[in-house]
């Protein structure tokens, strides 16, 4: 076990692949030295299991629908979804398709995990963790599938488009799905010029706004969090810096695990997800790589009609189907028998009206997933790394690359179905193609190499290259990308310390629009005391998402209420057609602002009678909701409303009350259960100066867990992996230590 008293521990493992040496630093982060990458995978499995074995067990079980058998009935709904998709069956097919060298790597990893588990206590990550099963390569595939699924659409956006097109006019649909964005930013950091939104179809929208609500109280807007993060790279004076902070669910232990792998002639260091045999973000001393989510057009919903022994595609012919029974074991309860219908268009996952709906996605294609990303370890330039990324079986991701030769690159990873246009799509009208022949060839995927701007940036936002390649349409606003690009253009963020400070940037300028809207309708002159208090609270906001800011909490809730009311009114026919309808368009900020700007032109949702009545009422309701949340009628500091979730912090009082700086729309993304699962900064020519921060410790054990969590919340970011051979006092020269006091003040 790694030491916790500041000492270092080294040991040699006798693996079937050659001797593997493991050494830990003072932060419990391991270095694995091995004769080749297969043996290194053995060592990676061993060290990860020593710290995170129970977490690994939960990850594979959740992915393959086997969680209820240890967690009980609360886990059954998730198991039903996963067993319906038969991801375990997909994994078995995937294993047979993997190249031999990748099978060897997964087998070696599993052997390392099992060796560590044999020598550890049965419960290795705290009380209440499940007893573990022997690790097999299929479990690593399950963890990879979980990442695919986390980063992919579940088909909700396809269903949304289909229902909207059946119930709304074409002009209203085009307006509600308008891709234009006032923050639109290209991959080279340049702003996109042009009109911000499509013209409003005023007559149709007025008619929709006049319809009274149905009184059901159902929420209509589904706010997709920008899972997948920030990444950028800069090139200045022959030197490059890459920054990557991945935004994911905050868990205990943290989802990422830091490690260094060394083989003769090559060292890689970075982070992996427990259960995966490869690093997902890191550097090999020549090239550095990082990823962000690309919300790709990579799944299909298909509407079926019953047809005897088979099923009919609406408007098409009959095809064979089969029914399988999944028996789900449930701890403390009876087993659950699940009947699943599988069709050529995927498994039936629901209904719309009288029709079954089948689902398929890239991650249900066993040929789409592989572990070839390990080849990044051996690359020496961004061009070579981009070739690996383009031809990898990763999820749909933006990749940002930098090398020690002074080159930077943006490109994409993953498999993308042919024939997509980059426009919103509803239901599919043909059987989904599967396998390599159905994907966009790697050489056709977009790539931007060393642009004249000296910067590449990706913050989940769309760009012209993605849309023109037909890779996705439900993309996020460019508000974070624009902020990053603007600050870099002004000379910030071009070294390690500056890049870290940019990752911690707290500007929340998106809410300036909502402050101006509130103040406009509150008006000038004397106001009743409650409205005067609201005006003072809104006016107190200074533009950032710092935890001590006043007014931001009120503006955030105010915006959410406005958004729900406006889009619920604009989609009432959709809700009548489909009781489960959700408006889940990620780029909704443009249409929302256009609707709010036209309130005085008759776009006030019923039952409100005037624009002022509507806006002031939403502001007052936002105050009531905050009072109910905090138990206090006084103005709310942002940190009091944006507090780390107790599910992450455990029962320790010192961590259960951590206030977070940052919000969903600042570069520093932070919500109670969602934020930077890692912060990584590196100049490939100076890996010893690289920085890596995680929201927790390697082992998840106290007291290191609390300290690491508090450091992360305050913005402190330690060195990536200090060389165990170097004197400890030399680590104090890292950029982290030089800027730590300032970062604590800003956090």
XYZ file of C-alpha atoms in Angstrom, residues 86-639:
554
model
C -27.189 -5.407 -23.845
C -23.867 -3.662 -23.382
C -22.434 -6.867 -21.896
C -23.209 -8.671 -25.165
C -21.666 -5.805 -27.133
C -18.543 -6.078 -24.950
C -18.177 -9.790 -25.677
C -18.299 -9.100 -29.421
C -15.910 -6.168 -29.013
C -13.340 -8.399 -27.276
C -13.289 -10.782 -30.226
C -12.664 -7.882 -32.631
C -9.781 -6.281 -30.740
C -6.263 -6.646 -32.197
C -4.115 -9.220 -30.411
C -1.832 -6.611 -28.867
C -4.812 -4.849 -27.283
C -6.188 -8.143 -25.986
C -2.788 -8.779 -24.415
C -2.828 -5.328 -22.821
C -6.297 -5.874 -21.312
C -5.315 -9.356 -20.107
C -2.145 -8.000 -18.501
C -4.123 -5.224 -16.817
C -6.617 -7.765 -15.457
C -3.782 -9.929 -14.121
C -2.329 -6.932 -12.284
C -5.718 -6.057 -10.793
C -6.246 -9.600 -9.550
C -2.765 -9.849 -8.046
C -3.407 -6.644 -6.089
C -6.843 -7.838 -4.992
C -5.505 -11.185 -3.726
C -3.184 -9.339 -1.358
C -5.647 -6.706 -0.201
C -8.495 -6.704 2.255
C -11.859 -7.617 0.635
C -13.187 -4.083 0.968
C -10.562 -1.728 -0.326
C -12.243 1.665 -0.632
C -14.046 2.195 2.632
C -17.016 0.872 4.539
C -19.983 -0.174 2.477
C -17.990 -0.963 -0.653
C -19.005 -4.175 -2.404
C -16.947 -7.330 -2.298
C -15.095 -7.538 -5.584
C -15.218 -10.149 -8.308
C -12.169 -11.330 -10.267
C -11.333 -8.733 -12.901
C -11.542 -9.865 -16.523
C -10.830 -7.936 -19.747
C -14.570 -7.515 -20.354
C -14.703 -5.356 -17.235
C -12.257 -2.872 -18.775
C -14.422 -2.813 -21.890
C -17.406 -2.121 -19.615
C -15.635 0.913 -18.103
C -14.808 2.193 -21.601
C -18.454 1.715 -22.597
C -19.494 3.731 -19.551
C -17.351 6.637 -20.759
C -18.824 6.319 -24.268
C -22.327 6.428 -22.852
C -21.593 9.334 -20.499
C -20.324 11.443 -23.378
C -22.950 10.456 -25.980
C -26.569 11.364 -26.624
C -29.249 9.026 -25.299
C -31.511 9.936 -28.215
C -33.480 12.618 -26.359
C -32.451 15.281 -28.853
C -33.560 13.135 -31.812
C -36.932 12.593 -30.158
C -37.204 16.324 -29.444
C -36.624 17.214 -33.105
C -39.108 14.609 -34.347
C -41.879 15.792 -32.039
C -41.231 19.454 -32.797
C -41.451 18.829 -36.539
C -44.744 16.985 -36.118
C -46.374 19.695 -34.028
C -44.809 23.092 -34.808
C -44.405 25.119 -37.966
C -41.123 24.870 -39.816
C -40.248 28.477 -39.018
C -40.776 27.965 -35.281
C -38.689 24.774 -35.308
C -35.891 26.527 -37.191
C -35.968 29.364 -34.670
C -35.931 27.098 -31.604
C -33.028 25.083 -33.066
C -31.096 28.058 -34.439
C -27.358 27.234 -34.279
C -26.195 30.848 -34.405
C -24.442 31.958 -31.239
C -23.160 35.390 -30.255
C -20.243 33.647 -28.519
C -19.430 31.399 -31.506
C -15.677 30.706 -31.618
C -13.684 28.743 -34.193
C -11.031 26.175 -33.362
C -8.291 28.783 -33.886
C -9.909 31.106 -31.342
C -11.364 33.539 -33.878
C -14.909 34.832 -33.333
C -17.611 33.908 -35.830
C -19.157 36.933 -37.493
C -22.729 37.194 -38.732
C -26.291 37.577 -37.442
C -26.820 36.255 -33.948
C -30.251 34.669 -34.348
C -32.790 33.839 -37.000
C -35.758 36.193 -37.480
C -38.543 35.550 -35.003
C -41.782 34.099 -36.465
C -43.761 36.598 -34.409
C -47.318 35.617 -35.346
C -46.805 31.936 -34.595
C -44.909 32.643 -31.393
C -47.597 35.041 -30.132
C -50.211 32.346 -30.668
C -48.113 29.803 -28.789
C -47.444 32.188 -25.894
C -51.168 32.836 -25.544
C -51.939 29.162 -24.819
C -52.512 28.588 -21.097
C -50.249 26.080 -19.313
C -51.691 22.641 -18.689
C -51.159 22.831 -14.944
C -49.171 19.606 -14.784
C -46.108 21.290 -13.312
C -43.802 19.167 -15.474
C -40.466 20.722 -16.344
C -39.897 20.986 -20.087
C -36.327 22.236 -20.400
C -33.630 19.592 -19.931
C -30.354 21.387 -19.298
C -27.577 19.215 -20.687
C -24.417 19.926 -18.718
C -21.353 20.423 -20.854
C -19.750 17.144 -19.879
C -16.373 16.978 -21.531
C -14.557 20.102 -20.572
C -12.080 22.785 -21.619
C -8.897 22.295 -23.612
C -6.595 24.653 -25.430
C -3.002 24.841 -26.595
C -0.829 27.847 -27.337
C 2.331 28.216 -29.382
C 4.602 31.179 -28.626
C 8.291 31.611 -29.485
C 8.735 27.938 -30.331
C 7.230 26.787 -27.029
C 3.825 25.189 -26.546
C 1.552 24.777 -23.545
C -1.499 22.509 -23.332
C -4.255 22.901 -20.734
C -7.089 20.438 -20.184
C -9.711 20.331 -17.453
C -12.339 17.620 -17.850
C -15.780 18.400 -16.429
C -17.517 15.301 -15.139
C -19.590 14.138 -12.208
C -17.770 14.714 -8.938
C -17.455 11.400 -7.149
C -15.737 10.001 -4.107
C -13.111 8.794 -4.874
C -12.550 11.117 -7.821
C -13.074 9.615 -11.263
C -9.496 10.237 -12.419
C -6.327 8.473 -11.274
C -2.829 9.927 -11.754
C 0.055 7.693 -12.826
C 3.434 7.613 -14.554
C 4.420 4.698 -16.817
C 8.055 4.198 -17.816
C 9.515 1.737 -20.322
C 13.002 1.811 -21.853
C 13.334 5.029 -23.826
C 9.867 6.449 -23.058
C 7.859 7.841 -20.120
C 4.203 8.834 -20.146
C 2.395 10.548 -17.317
C -1.124 11.785 -16.851
C -4.498 10.424 -15.789
C -6.630 7.386 -16.424
C -10.075 6.228 -15.336
C -9.911 3.296 -12.901
C -10.553 0.183 -14.962
C -8.978 1.482 -18.191
C -5.544 0.166 -19.237
C -4.511 3.427 -20.965
C -3.992 7.079 -20.033
C -6.760 9.372 -21.252
C -4.875 12.667 -20.960
C -1.162 13.180 -20.536
C 2.255 13.656 -22.084
C 5.057 11.383 -23.292
C 7.780 14.040 -23.138
C 7.401 14.860 -26.845
C 3.641 15.257 -27.278
C 0.851 16.214 -24.877
C -2.813 15.439 -25.443
C -6.139 16.399 -23.908
C -9.789 15.868 -24.792
C -13.189 17.492 -24.487
C -16.636 16.126 -25.242
C -17.967 16.465 -28.772
C -21.793 16.082 -28.674
C -21.826 14.070 -31.889
C -24.680 12.987 -34.118
C -23.938 9.342 -33.370
C -27.204 7.670 -32.329
C -30.501 6.798 -34.003
C -34.077 6.460 -32.837
C -36.300 4.480 -35.181
C -40.091 4.324 -35.048
C -41.561 0.858 -35.558
C -44.967 -0.663 -36.161
C -45.988 -4.083 -34.828
C -45.910 -6.746 -37.535
C -46.646 -10.287 -36.473
C -43.455 -12.215 -35.826
C -41.353 -9.308 -36.913
C -41.411 -5.505 -36.845
C -42.038 -2.903 -39.498
C -40.073 0.268 -39.998
C -42.732 2.935 -40.535
C -43.009 3.275 -44.285
C -40.796 0.215 -44.881
C -40.845 -3.562 -44.871
C -40.940 -6.223 -42.217
C -37.746 -7.423 -40.572
C -37.000 -10.187 -38.115
C -36.936 -9.443 -34.406
C -36.108 -11.488 -31.356
C -37.146 -11.319 -27.742
C -34.712 -12.044 -24.955
C -35.254 -12.299 -21.221
C -32.806 -10.598 -18.890
C -32.991 -11.760 -15.277
C -31.663 -9.036 -12.997
C -30.603 -10.069 -9.508
C -31.576 -7.521 -6.846
C -29.897 -7.564 -3.445
C -32.504 -7.830 -0.699
C -35.414 -8.316 -3.128
C -36.782 -10.659 -5.754
C -35.074 -10.982 -9.107
C -36.500 -8.820 -11.867
C -37.381 -10.439 -15.215
C -36.971 -8.051 -18.142
C -38.351 -8.808 -21.594
C -36.414 -6.991 -24.334
C -37.282 -6.800 -28.023
C -34.257 -6.566 -30.313
C -34.730 -5.397 -33.895
C -32.404 -4.610 -36.812
C -32.726 -0.978 -35.725
C -31.632 -1.675 -32.158
C -33.377 -2.612 -28.939
C -36.831 -1.205 -28.215
C -36.372 1.418 -25.483
C -39.752 3.162 -25.353
C -42.836 4.334 -27.192
C -44.214 7.429 -28.863
C -47.965 7.182 -29.138
C -48.779 3.679 -30.381
C -45.334 3.004 -31.868
C -42.291 1.313 -30.391
C -39.012 3.204 -30.579
C -35.718 1.386 -31.159
C -32.324 2.807 -30.205
C -28.871 2.297 -31.660
C -25.653 4.239 -31.213
C -21.986 4.110 -31.973
C -21.380 2.589 -28.556
C -23.755 -0.298 -29.316
C -21.557 -1.205 -32.308
C -18.874 -3.626 -31.019
C -16.445 -2.568 -33.751
C -16.489 1.095 -32.687
C -14.581 0.690 -29.425
C -10.912 -0.170 -29.067
C -7.872 0.739 -26.976
C -5.568 1.952 -29.742
C -5.120 5.298 -27.965
C -2.116 3.698 -26.231
C -0.230 4.404 -29.453
C -0.113 8.042 -28.388
C 2.647 6.918 -26.014
C 4.979 6.381 -28.988
C 4.262 9.560 -30.992
C 6.813 12.337 -31.416
C 4.763 15.048 -33.180
C 1.220 16.390 -33.191
C 0.777 15.175 -36.786
C 1.555 11.596 -35.745
C -0.610 11.950 -32.642
C -3.496 13.287 -34.732
C -3.253 10.207 -36.969
C -3.610 7.997 -33.892
C -6.508 10.039 -32.542
C -8.416 10.054 -35.843
C -8.162 6.278 -36.172
C -9.002 5.454 -32.555
C -11.969 3.680 -31.022
C -12.470 6.433 -28.461
C -15.769 8.169 -27.737
C -16.616 11.179 -29.902
C -14.170 13.776 -28.575
C -12.358 16.946 -29.495
C -8.618 16.412 -29.181
C -6.095 19.175 -28.476
C -2.422 18.350 -29.040
C 0.911 20.097 -28.496
C 4.512 19.010 -29.041
C 8.017 20.119 -28.136
C 8.693 21.185 -31.751
C 6.344 24.158 -31.339
C 3.305 22.697 -33.118
C -0.282 22.532 -31.841
C -3.353 20.866 -33.282
C -7.109 20.485 -32.893
C -8.843 17.434 -34.325
C -11.454 14.837 -33.334
C -11.370 11.280 -32.021
C -13.877 8.479 -32.406
C -16.153 6.924 -34.988
C -18.762 8.979 -36.829
C -21.562 7.592 -39.033
C -21.410 8.536 -42.694
C -24.142 10.577 -44.305
C -24.840 13.054 -41.506
C -25.192 16.710 -42.492
C -24.664 18.601 -39.262
C -28.361 19.595 -39.224
C -30.899 18.620 -36.529
C -32.321 15.120 -37.099
C -35.412 13.359 -35.836
C -36.122 9.660 -36.269
C -34.048 7.521 -38.618
C -35.677 6.109 -41.739
C -33.456 3.125 -42.449
C -31.575 0.337 -40.737
C -28.438 1.719 -39.054
C -25.183 0.756 -40.741
C -22.549 -0.876 -38.555
C -18.826 -1.449 -38.727
C -15.926 0.444 -40.329
C -17.557 0.728 -43.754
C -20.297 2.858 -42.201
C -17.946 5.390 -40.569
C -16.403 8.584 -41.855
C -12.844 7.547 -42.877
C -10.150 8.803 -40.490
C -8.478 10.860 -43.234
C -11.766 12.747 -43.755
C -12.020 13.915 -40.156
C -11.303 17.630 -39.630
C -7.910 18.783 -38.410
C -6.408 22.208 -37.725
C -2.612 22.185 -37.470
C -0.609 25.134 -36.094
C -2.920 27.999 -37.131
C -1.524 31.495 -37.541
C -3.327 32.573 -34.361
C -0.984 30.384 -32.289
C -3.931 28.900 -30.401
C -6.389 26.037 -30.701
C -9.341 25.899 -28.322
C -12.241 23.560 -27.607
C -14.744 24.010 -24.776
C -17.518 21.715 -26.075
C -18.554 24.493 -28.425
C -19.402 23.949 -32.038
C -17.226 25.240 -34.842
C -17.505 25.420 -38.609
C -15.230 22.428 -39.195
C -17.431 20.167 -37.044
C -20.639 21.279 -38.722
C -19.281 21.103 -42.261
C -18.043 17.546 -41.614
C -21.533 16.577 -40.408
C -20.224 15.351 -37.061
C -22.757 17.014 -34.769
C -25.474 19.630 -34.424
C -26.574 19.755 -30.764
C -23.448 21.635 -29.734
C -22.909 23.938 -26.786
C -22.498 27.704 -26.788
C -19.009 29.126 -27.196
C -19.107 31.321 -24.099
C -16.184 29.541 -22.412
C -14.194 29.160 -25.626
C -14.618 32.873 -26.384
C -13.385 33.838 -22.939
C -10.329 31.572 -23.240
C -9.472 32.813 -26.738
C -9.907 36.461 -25.743
C -7.659 36.186 -22.726
C -4.975 34.342 -24.690
C -5.126 37.011 -27.412
C -4.500 39.563 -24.650
C -1.335 37.756 -23.552
C -2.629 35.520 -20.772
C -2.273 31.773 -20.342
C 0.826 31.127 -22.466
C 2.954 29.484 -19.754
C 2.124 26.872 -17.130
C 1.200 29.296 -14.345
C -0.816 31.477 -16.715
C -2.670 28.493 -18.174
C -3.635 27.340 -14.686
C -4.902 30.810 -13.806
C -6.996 30.763 -16.991
C -8.465 27.383 -15.994
C -9.546 29.111 -12.780
C -11.033 32.150 -14.559
C -14.281 33.200 -12.870
C -15.767 35.628 -15.387
C -19.516 34.988 -15.650
C -20.325 37.550 -18.316
C -23.191 35.490 -19.735
C -25.332 36.744 -16.837
C -24.838 40.429 -17.671
C -27.773 40.095 -20.062
C -30.009 38.861 -17.230
C -28.881 41.555 -14.808
C -29.709 44.198 -17.417
C -33.081 42.555 -18.068
C -33.966 42.518 -14.369
C -32.934 46.138 -13.827
C -34.805 47.262 -16.948
C -38.117 45.858 -15.769
C -37.642 46.829 -12.150
C -37.350 50.370 -13.474
C -36.163 53.619 -11.984
C -37.487 55.624 -9.075
C -39.114 54.513 -5.848
C -39.981 50.822 -5.542
C -41.782 48.821 -2.830
C -39.318 47.512 -0.260
C -39.269 43.893 -1.558
C -38.520 45.042 -5.101
C -35.940 47.553 -3.863
C -34.190 44.667 -2.091
C -34.213 42.581 -5.281
C -32.778 45.498 -7.227
C -29.997 45.987 -4.685
C -29.153 42.272 -4.727
C -28.943 42.130 -8.518
C -26.949 45.378 -8.666
C -24.426 44.025 -6.161
C -23.132 41.410 -8.607
C -19.711 42.373 -9.970
C -19.531 39.982 -12.917
C -17.712 36.953 -11.524
C -18.600 33.539 -10.118
C -16.432 33.958 -7.023
C -17.938 32.243 -4.012
C -18.259 35.617 -2.189
C -20.215 37.279 -4.999
C -23.652 38.594 -4.148
C -26.424 38.583 -6.722
C -25.170 35.756 -8.921
C -27.243 33.081 -7.196
C -30.361 35.164 -7.798
C -29.462 35.716 -11.456
C -28.753 32.016 -12.071
C -32.138 30.926 -10.711
C -33.833 33.858 -12.472
C -32.419 32.739 -15.820
C -33.518 29.137 -15.233
C -37.088 30.256 -14.465
C -37.253 32.522 -17.502
C -35.912 29.746 -19.717
C -38.444 27.213 -18.456
C -41.401 29.572 -18.873
C -40.461 30.767 -22.367
C -39.633 27.388 -23.893
C -42.520 25.608 -22.147
C -44.894 28.126 -23.721
C -43.267 27.841 -27.165
C -43.576 24.038 -27.174
C -47.052 23.383 -25.718
C -48.194 21.433 -28.825
C -45.126 19.195 -28.417
C -46.089 18.405 -24.843
C -49.618 17.428 -25.864
C -48.268 15.104 -28.557
C -45.601 13.582 -26.286
C -46.146 13.784 -22.503
C -42.448 13.059 -21.966
C -41.292 15.841 -24.328
C -38.158 17.689 -23.265
C -36.543 20.668 -24.943
C -32.877 19.684 -24.727
C -31.185 21.954 -27.263
C -27.740 22.774 -25.908
C -27.380 26.026 -27.896
C -30.606 27.494 -26.533
C -29.072 30.725 -25.245
C -29.533 32.539 -28.577
C -33.242 31.689 -29.000
C -33.863 32.472 -25.322
C -32.348 35.943 -25.546
C -34.262 36.633 -28.748
C -37.546 35.681 -27.050
C -36.809 37.805 -23.998
C -35.802 40.773 -26.130
C -39.247 40.599 -27.774
C -41.321 40.446 -24.584
C -42.684 43.937 -25.181
C -43.822 42.862 -28.658
C -46.380 40.420 -27.316
C -44.275 37.374 -26.465
C -45.371 37.191 -22.832
C -46.318 33.631 -21.853
C -49.787 33.087 -20.435
C -51.105 33.671 -17.847
C -48.890 36.753 -17.402
C -50.445 39.975 -18.696
C -47.394 42.176 -19.269
C -43.666 41.882 -19.754
C -42.940 43.704 -16.481
C -45.332 41.526 -14.502
C -43.749 38.388 -15.953
C -40.111 39.368 -15.425
C -40.586 40.766 -11.917
C -42.605 37.704 -10.917
C -39.787 35.381 -12.033
C -37.277 37.466 -10.107
C -39.456 37.287 -6.994
C -39.917 33.532 -7.387
C -36.145 33.127 -7.722
C -35.743 34.923 -4.386
C -38.349 32.611 -2.772
C -36.565 29.506 -4.066
C -33.224 30.727 -2.714
C -34.817 31.495 0.649
C -36.240 27.977 0.776
C -32.797 26.586 -0.132
C -30.779 28.592 2.392
C -33.396 29.274 5.074
C -32.498 32.975 4.971
C -34.224 35.953 3.341
C -30.957 37.903 3.161
C -29.023 38.211 -0.134
C -27.226 34.965 -0.907
C -23.520 34.707 -1.535
C -22.785 32.471 -4.518
C -20.807 29.992 -2.434
